[in-house]
XYZ file of C-alpha atoms in Angstrom:
770
model
C -8.947 -33.181 1.809
C -8.023 -32.388 5.410
C -4.708 -30.528 5.604
C -1.878 -32.280 7.462
C -2.079 -35.101 10.024
C -5.288 -35.739 11.986
C -6.246 -37.261 15.315
C -9.587 -38.134 16.883
C -10.178 -36.953 20.437
C -12.606 -38.604 22.809
C -12.149 -42.251 21.580
C -9.639 -45.065 22.168
C -8.948 -45.573 18.464
C -8.881 -49.294 19.331
C -9.953 -50.469 15.907
C -7.148 -48.601 14.134
C -4.589 -49.656 16.714
C -5.702 -53.296 16.509
C -5.731 -53.284 12.711
C -2.192 -51.923 12.608
C -1.003 -54.511 15.134
C -2.482 -57.416 13.155
C -0.922 -56.111 9.942
C 2.567 -55.565 11.336
C 2.501 -58.939 13.135
C 2.092 -60.503 9.710
C 4.846 -58.358 8.198
C 2.406 -56.835 5.739
C 2.707 -53.369 4.275
C -0.429 -51.274 3.801
C -0.059 -51.902 0.071
C 0.157 -55.652 0.705
C -2.987 -55.663 2.849
C -4.807 -53.557 0.261
C -3.960 -56.080 -2.433
C -5.012 -59.009 -0.232
C -8.256 -57.452 1.055
C -9.483 -55.253 -1.796
C -9.688 -52.246 0.560
C -7.882 -49.157 -0.752
C -4.461 -48.111 0.530
C -5.855 -44.729 1.543
C -8.776 -46.339 3.341
C -6.533 -48.616 5.376
C -4.196 -45.746 6.221
C -7.073 -43.540 7.358
C -8.451 -46.352 9.541
C -5.111 -47.024 11.205
C -4.515 -43.335 11.909
C -8.053 -42.816 13.196
C -8.871 -40.409 10.392
C -12.143 -42.186 9.694
C -14.638 -44.108 11.780
C -14.560 -47.902 11.941
C -15.944 -49.410 8.695
C -19.073 -51.405 8.128
C -19.142 -55.172 8.673
C -18.349 -56.154 5.075
C -15.189 -54.015 5.085
C -14.071 -55.530 8.419
C -14.652 -58.991 6.964
C -12.555 -58.174 3.911
C -9.723 -56.917 6.113
C -9.918 -59.981 8.343
C -9.743 -62.264 5.317
C -6.816 -60.322 3.882
C -4.987 -60.600 7.205
C -5.792 -64.316 7.542
C -7.119 -63.880 11.095
C -8.236 -66.855 13.179
C -11.708 -66.959 14.772
C -10.597 -65.293 18.030
C -8.781 -62.507 16.200
C -11.785 -61.966 13.933
C -14.046 -61.592 16.953
C -11.687 -59.025 18.495
C -11.554 -56.977 15.267
C -15.350 -57.034 14.816
C -15.858 -56.086 18.480
C -13.475 -53.132 18.112
C -15.405 -51.973 15.065
C -18.733 -52.216 16.886
C -17.327 -50.287 19.878
C -16.117 -47.442 17.674
C -19.430 -47.281 15.790
C -21.366 -47.220 19.085
C -19.908 -43.765 19.839
C -21.067 -41.713 16.827
C -21.540 -38.570 18.910
C -18.060 -38.551 20.397
C -16.615 -35.074 19.962
C -14.349 -35.018 16.929
C -11.413 -32.664 16.682
C -9.467 -32.558 13.453
C -6.517 -30.299 14.146
C -3.764 -29.692 11.660
C -0.609 -27.883 12.586
C 1.919 -28.214 9.762
C 5.553 -27.759 10.465
C 6.288 -24.077 11.004
C 3.117 -23.140 12.831
C 5.081 -23.024 16.082
C 6.997 -19.974 14.837
C 3.891 -17.934 14.064
C 4.563 -14.197 14.444
C 2.329 -11.125 14.343
C -1.327 -10.775 13.370
C -2.239 -9.771 16.915
C -5.098 -7.534 15.824
C -6.544 -10.219 13.544
C -6.371 -12.910 16.229
C -7.988 -10.622 18.781
C -10.761 -9.868 16.298
C -11.319 -13.570 15.630
C -11.327 -14.305 19.360
C -14.002 -11.667 19.870
C -16.139 -13.113 17.092
C -15.648 -16.614 18.479
C -16.815 -15.430 21.886
C -19.983 -14.065 20.302
C -20.559 -17.339 18.457
C -19.989 -19.541 21.538
C -21.858 -17.278 23.932
C -21.000 -16.050 27.446
C -19.590 -18.125 30.243
C -17.351 -21.142 29.896
C -16.289 -22.456 26.504
C -18.870 -25.218 26.857
C -21.650 -22.870 27.965
C -24.782 -22.189 25.975
C -24.701 -19.945 22.959
C -26.105 -16.456 23.054
C -29.842 -16.488 22.523
C -30.725 -16.063 18.870
C -27.090 -16.260 17.763
C -26.429 -17.770 14.344
C -23.259 -19.084 12.754
C -20.336 -16.666 12.549
C -18.569 -16.525 9.185
C -15.291 -14.669 8.593
C -13.818 -14.284 5.109
C -10.065 -13.695 5.122
C -8.632 -12.484 1.823
C -5.086 -11.586 0.857
C -2.640 -11.807 -2.033
C -0.684 -15.055 -2.463
C 2.012 -15.641 0.142
C 0.494 -13.301 2.715
C -0.005 -16.028 5.351
C -3.740 -16.704 5.190
C -3.364 -20.406 5.963
C -0.915 -19.733 8.785
C -3.405 -17.330 10.371
C -6.226 -19.862 9.965
C -4.206 -22.633 11.613
C -3.125 -20.369 14.438
C -6.750 -19.355 14.918
C -7.758 -23.035 15.011
C -5.260 -23.607 17.778
C -6.177 -20.509 19.778
C -9.937 -20.930 19.439
C -10.201 -24.733 19.684
C -11.470 -24.836 23.281
C -14.421 -22.624 22.382
C -15.677 -25.264 19.936
C -15.650 -28.610 21.781
C -17.795 -30.462 19.229
C -15.171 -30.316 16.519
C -12.475 -28.327 14.793
C -11.776 -29.126 11.162
C -9.309 -27.563 8.773
C -10.316 -28.359 5.206
C -8.257 -27.571 2.124
C -10.594 -26.495 -0.685
C -7.657 -26.492 -3.154
C -8.929 -23.327 -4.777
C -5.845 -22.865 -6.946
C -6.096 -26.357 -8.500
C -7.293 -26.658 -12.076
C -10.173 -28.826 -10.853
C -10.887 -28.015 -7.186
C -13.344 -30.243 -5.308
C -16.982 -29.158 -5.426
C -18.925 -28.304 -2.279
C -20.640 -31.727 -2.325
C -17.311 -33.498 -1.978
C -16.338 -31.294 0.962
C -19.695 -31.937 2.631
C -19.250 -35.694 2.203
C -15.850 -35.510 3.831
C -17.272 -33.628 6.828
C -20.161 -36.089 7.184
C -17.806 -39.071 7.199
C -15.437 -37.375 9.617
C -18.340 -36.969 12.037
C -19.219 -40.682 11.736
C -22.432 -40.224 9.809
C -23.307 -43.747 8.671
C -22.709 -44.643 5.055
C -26.256 -46.007 4.817
C -27.691 -42.683 5.935
C -25.595 -40.843 3.361
C -26.629 -43.232 0.596
C -30.284 -42.971 1.543
C -30.131 -39.168 1.508
C -28.656 -39.177 -1.984
C -26.999 -36.236 -3.698
C -29.985 -33.948 -3.192
C -30.293 -34.668 0.526
C -26.613 -34.447 1.399
C -26.789 -30.694 2.058
C -29.636 -31.301 4.500
C -27.572 -33.861 6.405
C -24.662 -31.412 6.524
C -26.908 -28.635 7.854
C -28.485 -30.962 10.423
C -25.055 -32.173 11.568
C -23.897 -28.637 12.374
C -27.204 -27.416 13.786
C -26.698 -28.722 17.330
C -22.906 -28.680 17.416
C -20.485 -25.962 18.310
C -17.830 -26.490 15.639
C -14.989 -24.508 14.108
C -14.639 -25.037 10.369
C -11.611 -23.652 8.577
C -12.344 -23.618 4.853
C -8.883 -22.867 3.540
C -7.961 -21.754 0.040
C -11.442 -21.287 -1.406
C -11.607 -20.789 -5.149
C -14.742 -18.659 -5.380
C -18.178 -17.990 -3.916
C -19.800 -20.864 -5.809
C -17.521 -23.385 -4.131
C -17.742 -22.041 -0.606
C -21.276 -20.650 -0.274
C -23.014 -24.075 0.097
C -20.585 -24.963 2.903
C -21.501 -22.011 5.111
C -23.972 -23.096 7.815
C -27.170 -21.050 7.933
C -28.168 -21.995 11.479
C -26.492 -23.180 14.643
C -23.608 -22.014 16.783
C -20.591 -22.866 14.670
C -17.904 -20.545 13.394
C -16.589 -20.737 9.864
C -13.312 -19.141 8.796
C -12.865 -18.940 5.019
C -9.520 -18.045 3.456
C -9.103 -17.144 -0.183
C -6.875 -15.214 -2.504
C -10.059 -13.670 -3.826
C -12.156 -11.118 -1.967
C -15.329 -13.247 -2.373
C -17.388 -10.103 -2.765
C -20.648 -11.941 -3.436
C -20.726 -13.612 -0.015
C -23.305 -11.847 2.117
C -23.595 -11.525 5.888
C -19.943 -12.286 6.559
C -17.245 -10.508 8.540
C -14.342 -9.515 6.279
C -10.663 -9.422 7.070
C -7.890 -8.426 4.679
C -4.273 -9.287 5.477
C -1.324 -7.028 4.714
C 2.406 -7.506 5.052
C 3.988 -8.012 8.439
C 5.453 -4.930 10.065
C 9.234 -4.500 9.674
C 9.801 -5.474 13.310
C 7.534 -8.530 13.051
C 9.392 -9.620 9.920
C 12.768 -9.288 11.621
C 11.490 -11.187 14.673
C 10.204 -13.958 12.399
C 13.559 -14.284 10.602
C 15.434 -14.137 13.901
C 13.395 -17.029 15.235
C 14.407 -19.125 12.238
C 18.146 -18.383 12.233
C 18.779 -17.887 15.948
C 18.870 -14.785 18.101
C 22.653 -14.544 18.285
C 23.109 -14.658 14.506
C 20.251 -12.204 14.040
C 21.754 -9.788 16.563
C 25.224 -10.070 15.001
C 23.950 -9.120 11.536
C 20.971 -6.968 12.444
C 21.462 -4.483 9.598
C 21.703 -7.173 6.919
C 18.706 -9.013 8.394
C 16.668 -5.819 8.168
C 17.623 -5.569 4.488
C 16.571 -9.175 3.873
C 13.187 -8.477 5.465
C 12.758 -5.351 3.344
C 13.776 -7.131 0.122
C 11.167 -9.782 0.922
C 8.573 -7.024 1.048
C 7.671 -8.280 4.552
C 5.678 -11.017 2.759
C 5.364 -14.053 5.080
C 6.026 -16.660 2.354
C 9.113 -14.832 1.124
C 10.351 -14.395 4.695
C 9.907 -18.106 5.419
C 11.850 -19.052 2.293
C 14.622 -16.574 3.066
C 14.771 -17.784 6.667
C 14.921 -21.409 5.545
C 17.826 -20.653 3.225
C 19.744 -18.978 6.011
C 18.871 -21.674 8.555
C 20.154 -24.460 6.280
C 23.251 -22.556 5.154
C 24.972 -21.865 8.411
C 28.161 -20.972 6.546
C 26.457 -18.073 4.820
C 26.461 -14.606 6.232
C 23.132 -12.803 6.243
C 24.841 -10.126 4.185
C 25.418 -12.642 1.388
C 21.686 -13.289 1.049
C 20.859 -9.587 1.387
C 23.209 -8.764 -1.499
C 21.677 -11.473 -3.679
C 18.172 -10.201 -2.982
C 19.241 -6.646 -3.844
C 19.332 -7.506 -7.572
C 15.754 -7.037 -8.778
C 16.026 -9.352 -11.783
C 17.320 -12.212 -9.611
C 15.241 -11.720 -6.489
C 12.460 -14.187 -7.291
C 15.045 -16.768 -8.393
C 16.785 -16.403 -5.022
C 13.536 -16.824 -3.073
C 13.479 -20.587 -3.506
C 13.892 -23.249 -0.822
C 13.365 -26.845 -1.891
C 9.992 -27.081 -3.615
C 8.896 -23.732 -2.209
C 8.991 -20.793 -4.594
C 7.462 -17.379 -4.255
C 6.950 -17.275 -8.024
C 4.984 -20.553 -7.920
C 2.501 -19.038 -5.483
C 2.056 -16.103 -7.866
C 1.718 -18.410 -10.890
C -1.381 -20.033 -9.444
C -3.227 -16.715 -9.274
C -1.939 -15.403 -12.592
C -3.085 -18.494 -14.497
C -6.690 -17.923 -13.414
C -6.901 -14.403 -14.860
C -8.825 -13.495 -17.977
C -6.619 -12.405 -20.934
C -7.312 -8.682 -20.374
C -6.573 -8.928 -16.648
C -3.357 -10.859 -17.322
C -2.274 -8.193 -19.831
C -2.954 -5.336 -17.429
C -1.286 -7.158 -14.538
C 1.882 -7.602 -16.612
C 1.927 -4.035 -17.885
C 1.298 -2.432 -14.504
C 4.846 -3.535 -13.662
C 6.020 -0.704 -15.926
C 4.559 1.894 -13.547
C 7.600 3.323 -11.739
C 5.805 4.410 -8.561
C 4.016 2.310 -5.934
C 0.514 2.844 -7.321
C -1.521 3.845 -10.347
C -4.972 5.104 -11.226
C -7.672 3.971 -13.615
C -6.487 6.379 -16.329
C -3.036 4.820 -16.277
C -4.617 1.359 -16.544
C -6.744 2.507 -19.476
C -3.631 3.726 -21.275
C -1.792 0.440 -20.664
C -4.754 -1.569 -21.983
C -5.613 0.778 -24.810
C -9.210 0.854 -23.559
C -11.658 3.421 -22.242
C -11.941 4.176 -18.520
C -15.005 2.002 -17.745
C -13.390 -1.040 -19.392
C -10.142 -0.468 -17.520
C -11.983 -0.114 -14.217
C -13.690 -3.488 -14.787
C -10.322 -5.155 -15.375
C -8.826 -3.468 -12.304
C -11.708 -4.813 -10.235
C -10.895 -8.321 -11.431
C -7.295 -7.913 -10.273
C -8.468 -6.576 -6.905
C -10.900 -9.493 -6.557
C -8.080 -11.919 -7.420
C -5.945 -10.489 -4.617
C -3.252 -9.192 -6.984
C -3.921 -5.490 -6.363
C -4.757 -3.488 -3.261
C -7.080 -0.524 -3.572
C -6.369 2.609 -1.547
C -8.896 5.348 -2.225
C -8.911 5.677 -6.005
C -5.373 4.280 -6.363
C -4.313 0.694 -7.086
C -1.177 -0.717 -5.493
C 0.813 -3.871 -6.267
C 3.144 -5.587 -3.776
C 6.839 -5.221 -4.636
C 7.394 -8.939 -5.231
C 4.242 -9.199 -7.326
C 5.602 -6.297 -9.385
C 8.831 -8.190 -10.042
C 6.844 -11.284 -10.981
C 4.563 -9.228 -13.263
C 7.620 -7.758 -14.999
C 9.049 -11.246 -15.561
C 5.756 -12.258 -17.185
C 5.812 -9.075 -19.286
C 9.255 -9.878 -20.690
C 8.425 -13.575 -21.116
C 5.126 -13.038 -22.940
C 5.672 -9.748 -24.778
C 9.448 -9.936 -25.206
C 12.093 -7.472 -24.068
C 11.305 -5.152 -26.970
C 7.601 -5.326 -26.165
C 8.273 -4.584 -22.493
C 10.397 -1.592 -23.444
C 7.650 -0.348 -25.766
C 5.137 -0.557 -22.916
C 7.446 1.404 -20.616
C 8.302 4.025 -23.253
C 4.648 4.523 -24.182
C 3.635 4.856 -20.537
C 6.375 7.415 -19.828
C 5.431 9.444 -22.901
C 1.796 9.458 -21.773
C 2.775 10.502 -18.233
C 4.851 13.425 -19.505
C 2.244 14.545 -22.036
C -0.407 14.571 -19.312
C 1.950 16.382 -16.948
C 2.471 19.179 -19.462
C -1.286 19.678 -19.940
C -1.934 19.621 -16.173
C 0.988 21.910 -15.341
C 0.064 24.509 -17.948
C -3.168 25.208 -16.065
C -0.967 27.331 -13.787
C 1.237 28.926 -16.470
C 0.650 32.439 -17.867
C -0.696 32.289 -21.400
C -2.005 28.714 -21.147
C -4.619 27.850 -18.525
C -7.295 25.261 -19.298
C -6.623 22.511 -21.869
C -7.785 23.241 -25.378
C -11.261 22.031 -26.400
C -9.576 19.383 -28.549
C -7.938 17.739 -25.530
C -9.226 14.147 -25.302
C -6.980 12.757 -22.580
C -7.867 9.934 -20.210
C -7.389 12.190 -17.162
C -10.010 14.781 -16.256
C -8.046 18.054 -16.172
C -11.025 20.367 -16.453
C -10.066 22.447 -13.382
C -7.002 23.580 -11.501
C -8.081 21.452 -8.537
C -8.211 18.285 -10.642
C -4.884 19.125 -12.305
C -3.277 19.782 -8.940
C -4.565 16.472 -7.603
C -3.242 14.506 -10.574
C 0.193 16.141 -10.542
C 0.592 15.440 -6.830
C -0.712 11.873 -6.862
C 1.436 11.010 -9.902
C 4.558 12.872 -8.792
C 6.717 9.765 -8.364
C 5.572 8.393 -11.711
C 6.083 11.476 -13.880
C 9.382 12.271 -12.132
C 10.668 8.799 -13.076
C 9.505 9.419 -16.640
C 11.317 12.774 -16.665
C 14.528 11.148 -15.417
C 14.237 8.509 -18.124
C 13.774 11.215 -20.758
C 16.927 12.977 -19.535
C 18.889 9.711 -19.565
C 17.626 8.938 -23.082
C 18.697 12.355 -24.361
C 15.160 13.673 -24.923
C 16.306 17.110 -23.820
C 13.560 19.105 -25.523
C 10.972 17.020 -23.669
C 12.722 17.611 -20.337
C 12.752 21.366 -20.873
C 9.113 21.429 -21.985
C 7.897 19.445 -18.969
C 9.880 21.480 -16.436
C 8.721 24.717 -18.068
C 5.093 23.649 -17.710
C 5.576 23.052 -13.977
C 7.178 26.351 -12.979
C 4.122 28.071 -11.504
C 2.584 24.803 -10.300
C 5.639 24.278 -8.086
C 4.270 27.088 -5.907
C 1.354 24.764 -5.164
C 3.588 21.967 -3.865
C 6.609 23.710 -2.447
C 7.784 21.024 -0.044
C 7.559 18.023 -2.361
C 11.348 17.646 -2.205
C 12.248 17.138 -5.888
C 11.993 20.584 -7.470
C 15.765 21.276 -7.384
C 16.298 18.089 -9.380
C 13.524 18.884 -11.878
C 14.815 22.331 -12.736
C 18.496 21.330 -12.652
C 17.731 18.567 -15.181
C 16.003 21.134 -17.376
C 18.916 23.596 -17.098
C 21.373 20.842 -18.090
C 19.155 19.760 -20.999
C 18.882 23.362 -22.189
C 22.680 23.652 -22.082
C 22.983 20.489 -24.193
C 20.502 21.970 -26.667
C 22.532 25.196 -26.784
C 19.496 27.210 -25.656
C 20.855 29.948 -23.372
C 17.466 31.575 -22.822
C 15.960 28.313 -21.575
C 19.034 27.571 -19.500
C 18.848 30.999 -17.810
C 15.160 30.409 -17.038
C 15.725 27.073 -15.391
C 18.786 28.259 -13.488
C 16.537 30.971 -12.060
C 13.971 28.314 -11.142
C 16.771 26.384 -9.429
C 17.648 29.484 -7.424
C 13.998 29.716 -6.340
C 14.000 26.079 -5.154
C 17.080 26.686 -3.001
C 15.569 29.813 -1.428
C 12.046 28.570 -0.812
C 12.012 24.764 -0.920
C 15.438 24.052 0.548
C 15.829 27.161 2.755
C 19.384 27.631 1.516
C 19.404 31.241 0.300
C 23.181 31.552 0.432
C 23.555 28.530 -1.883
C 21.142 30.102 -4.342
C 23.310 33.174 -4.958
C 25.880 31.489 -7.265
C 23.008 29.949 -9.261
C 21.194 33.254 -9.791
C 24.524 34.927 -10.629
C 25.142 32.269 -13.303
C 21.573 32.717 -14.566
C 22.214 36.455 -14.960
C 25.391 35.834 -16.956
C 23.675 33.316 -19.262
C 20.653 35.619 -19.705
C 22.956 38.533 -20.558
C 24.682 36.413 -23.201
C 21.254 35.521 -24.606
C 20.124 39.158 -24.459
C 17.106 38.013 -22.416
C 16.118 41.055 -20.358
C 13.294 39.254 -18.519
C 15.600 36.522 -17.215
C 18.196 39.125 -16.211
C 15.412 40.707 -14.184
C 14.423 37.383 -12.603
C 18.057 36.736 -11.662
C 18.105 40.074 -9.816
C 14.743 39.249 -8.233
C 16.016 35.952 -6.816
C 19.194 37.598 -5.577
C 17.032 40.198 -3.822
C 14.904 37.441 -2.265
C 17.991 35.561 -1.064
C 19.515 38.674 0.492
C 16.168 39.512 2.132
C 16.099 36.063 3.762
C 19.706 36.490 4.829
C 18.624 39.791 6.461
C 20.922 41.772 4.171
C 18.154 44.244 3.504
C 20.166 46.961 1.724
C 21.455 44.524 -0.885
C 17.991 42.997 -1.121
C 16.445 46.401 -1.832
C 19.096 47.081 -4.483
C 18.396 43.880 -6.445
C 14.615 44.190 -6.153
C 14.957 47.713 -7.576
C 17.064 46.510 -10.524
C 14.585 43.706 -11.132
C 11.644 46.144 -11.162
C 13.325 48.372 -13.717
C 14.228 45.490 -16.025
C 10.751 43.917 -15.731
C 9.203 47.254 -16.704
C 11.479 47.591 -19.741
C 10.681 44.019 -20.800
C 6.928 44.490 -20.286
C 6.832 41.527 -17.889
C 3.698 42.147 -15.811
C 4.163 39.077 -13.617
C 7.746 39.984 -12.832
C 6.831 43.607 -12.061
C 4.142 42.387 -9.666
C 6.565 40.105 -7.832
C 9.265 42.784 -7.605
C 6.799 45.227 -6.043
C 5.728 42.531 -3.606
C 9.339 41.811 -2.659
C 10.079 45.496 -2.021
C 7.014 45.731 0.228
C 8.300 42.857 2.384
C 11.682 44.548 2.747
C 9.916 47.579 4.242
C 7.939 45.285 6.572
C 11.137 43.613 7.775
C 12.589 47.089 8.455
C 9.558 47.738 10.704
C 8.695 50.752 8.557
C 4.986 50.040 9.000
C 3.553 53.081 7.275
C 5.779 52.740 4.214
C 5.150 48.979 4.079
C 1.375 49.486 4.258
C 1.522 52.017 1.436
C 3.737 49.718 -0.655
C 1.445 46.709 -0.206
C -1.599 48.794 -1.129
C 0.175 50.105 -4.241
C 1.041 46.529 -5.213
C -2.641 45.645 -4.949
C -3.564 48.659 -7.114
C -1.017 47.491 -9.727
C -2.517 43.993 -9.639
C -6.064 45.251 -10.130
C -4.981 47.549 -12.966
C -3.231 44.668 -14.748
C -6.503 42.705 -14.717
C -6.598 39.707 -17.046
C -2.924 40.145 -17.923
C -2.097 38.380 -14.657
C -2.665 34.620 -14.641
C -5.467 33.786 -12.123
C -3.326 31.489 -9.976
C -0.593 34.125 -9.687
C -3.150 36.841 -8.961
C -4.788 34.769 -6.208
C -1.470 33.944 -4.552
C -0.352 37.580 -4.728
C -3.597 38.827 -3.202
C -3.079 36.466 -0.267
C 0.526 37.633 0.178
C -0.459 41.304 -0.019
C -3.362 40.824 2.420
C -1.010 39.149 4.878
C 1.506 41.974 4.479
C -1.217 44.557 5.065
C -2.379 42.721 8.180
C 1.124 42.552 9.633
C 1.724 46.222 8.775
C -1.508 47.159 10.564
C -0.343 45.173 13.564
C 2.906 47.175 13.674
C 0.732 50.288 13.724
C -1.314 48.892 16.642
C -4.508 48.606 14.611
C -5.232 45.195 16.126
C -8.822 44.485 15.101
C -8.156 45.379 11.463
C -4.913 43.368 11.491
C -6.501 40.268 13.017
C -9.471 40.383 10.637
C -7.089 40.606 7.664
C -4.975 37.686 8.911
C -7.988 35.461 9.603
C -9.263 36.122 6.070
C -5.846 35.157 4.661
C -5.848 31.834 6.534
C -9.377 31.120 5.343
C -8.493 31.801 1.710
C -5.438 29.528 1.908
C -7.580 26.694 3.282
C -10.195 27.207 0.556
C -7.498 26.985 -2.127
C -6.044 23.822 -0.578
C -2.651 25.529 -0.239
C -1.466 23.852 2.957
C 2.033 25.327 2.780
C 0.697 28.897 2.660
C -1.915 28.113 5.302
C 0.780 26.957 7.748
C 2.823 30.093 7.084
C -0.065 32.484 7.631
C -1.371 30.644 10.705
C 1.959 31.406 12.354
C 1.737 35.052 11.239
C -1.816 35.212 12.651
C -0.632 33.758 15.956
C 2.199 36.304 16.143
C -0.267 39.140 15.641
C -2.623 37.670 18.265
C 0.231 37.331 20.742
C 1.267 40.940 20.147
C -2.365 41.958 20.706
C -2.392 40.120 24.054
C -4.852 37.441 22.900
C -2.927 34.345 23.938
C -5.824 31.856 23.937
C -6.689 32.687 20.338
C -3.015 32.457 19.428
C -2.877 28.955 20.915
C -5.856 27.933 18.748
C -4.100 29.176 15.614
C -0.856 27.413 16.543
C -2.629 24.118 17.316
C -4.367 24.380 13.939
C -0.949 24.789 12.329
C 0.728 21.782 13.956
C -2.207 19.521 13.054
C -2.247 20.408 9.347
C -2.111 17.628 6.790
C 1.120 16.733 4.956
C 2.240 19.508 2.657
C 2.581 22.100 5.410
C 5.798 24.059 5.707
C 7.921 22.012 8.132
C 9.706 25.125 9.373
C 6.372 26.774 10.197
C 5.269 23.652 12.068
C 8.470 23.882 14.107
C 7.887 27.619 14.670
C 4.335 26.909 15.861
C 5.537 24.296 18.368
C 8.194 26.676 19.678
C 5.612 29.448 20.132
C 3.277 27.076 21.963
C 6.084 26.230 24.398
C 6.806 29.909 24.953
C 3.134 30.612 25.617
C 3.005 27.707 28.058
C 6.004 29.091 29.891
C 4.420 32.555 30.040
C 6.983 34.224 27.788
């Protein structure tokens, strides 16, 4: 029951020492003495090692008879037994420090937290001082996925905190992952015997009174109880003292949600540096320093999971002829990684098996299928799709996986550790077959792309809200909800799009990318738009669709200008788009090619050429009846005038653009209209500033920033905060400019990184009085 080897402090252990001496003098093994005396092998071993108090008289007599002791030797053995039994209140300390505890690394915050809680439990002053008035037992529940080092933390805590609990420190294995773990009554009995409670008193109390004895035992003692590897609340709840000054540390793979009045602690992976330090301690500093890069890869491939790190370190420590690079390369193969993480009878997969086998069928199915999710996390809608259930049912199953320690929950997202994902995928292939696993993946990717199209079309002209017949699992009833889903699922739907391209589903690739064109304005600095639209252009070429290819080449040109800030590199792409559009007789895409060339030249400060291409674009858009293109061309021409410092002409041009927008009315998609209004308002404000109309300019710019924040467009907000600061600086209002710039540099992720850099540079200039 007690983990590892034990020792009793505060006594001579004379009975056990004497018993061992008599046995070895007679050349008897423990098994031989057990056979001769009728006392169990385990009982004799525990007595000799001091793991249990001296036995009652009848047991001593049986041992004496089995040993064949003479009268003098019998008297000595009985006297030793009486002496041990006369000290029932001797402080007992059961400390267990399995091999490996000496190399404990990390968990500084957790140990400091436990030390603080222990100080509250033990009270002020010396470790032996009185407890704080009115203080009750302190209970801490530590939960974590398998292999995360819960037991190691508990044992380290037992070592660090032992002096605060002089009446006893016990580490008890509750064997929660066994098929038939011991009930609370068995654990209580073990504790009672360890504290020398007489067998007669236990028998007299009976099964119903045993809990009372346990409570009474702990009432006046300051003890530290480590209840390691608890199965569930039903097993552990009766063991938690309700009164007294003890501290109880419970570890479990499960969250033990139903336990009330406890402090909770959840363990995560070690940090990369802690993991490398841990491995270095196992293989030696010189070897670790010599192959630092490979060791970092090993730590990463282990997912910084303590169990995996220990196994990897053990393999390296016992294979001194191996390079660290050799192990790193073996771990790099996903399908083999869990097979490599084996050392003797230690396997990472075995630790995972124990949790998986306790899941209900639905939870096991979802756990397996979540391995098909390409990104690091998933939502309830994704789980519902994988299970083929409604959202409430899927949420219940997700909660079971969270409670079992197999999923982490971050906000409304569910995350699985990398090694657990590999294990889950192995179970998926083993239980549903390779064809079944592929069907799960294909179905998930199809669902991701279908949902992406519906969400993206919210922002596309001529589409907007989903049709009334839409019955999807994801709530896409507003642009805000669609934006949130597309962003949170970006890694997942991008992987699905790549898979579609690899599988030759070119029509799907084009459709998905087309649905995301105007949404990309909402998430400019994501980092993957060039890939998305290049894939679509290549798929369109394979399909022989020149019109679609021209469109997506134009989108690629946009990504290089705006997302990548490489306007010069965009020019060959927009030139190619123009040639393809001309071959397809697509006037609108010819116009867009000119528009993007004009934008690129504007950013390259080649304003004459920019004006020329914006003019050509405007004429072609008008002939094609493309309202959105005409609006953007007018907007682009206005900015050229602003860059030329022709304030009056720029102001007139921006105002005319706004008149055009209002006249177009419902013909302009709401998202595009809103973004254009913000751009025009900013242009008007900056034009007014050039004219020295400071109050009007500043009011306009503040309104622009406010509207960007209300729309959740962080990229635009960062851009216009810098423009506002520039206007404030020009107006001689440096303090207000500093406020705007500080607001810019503290924006959430999604801000324009160049504008953040601009804001920092302006702050430095203001500080230096420039």
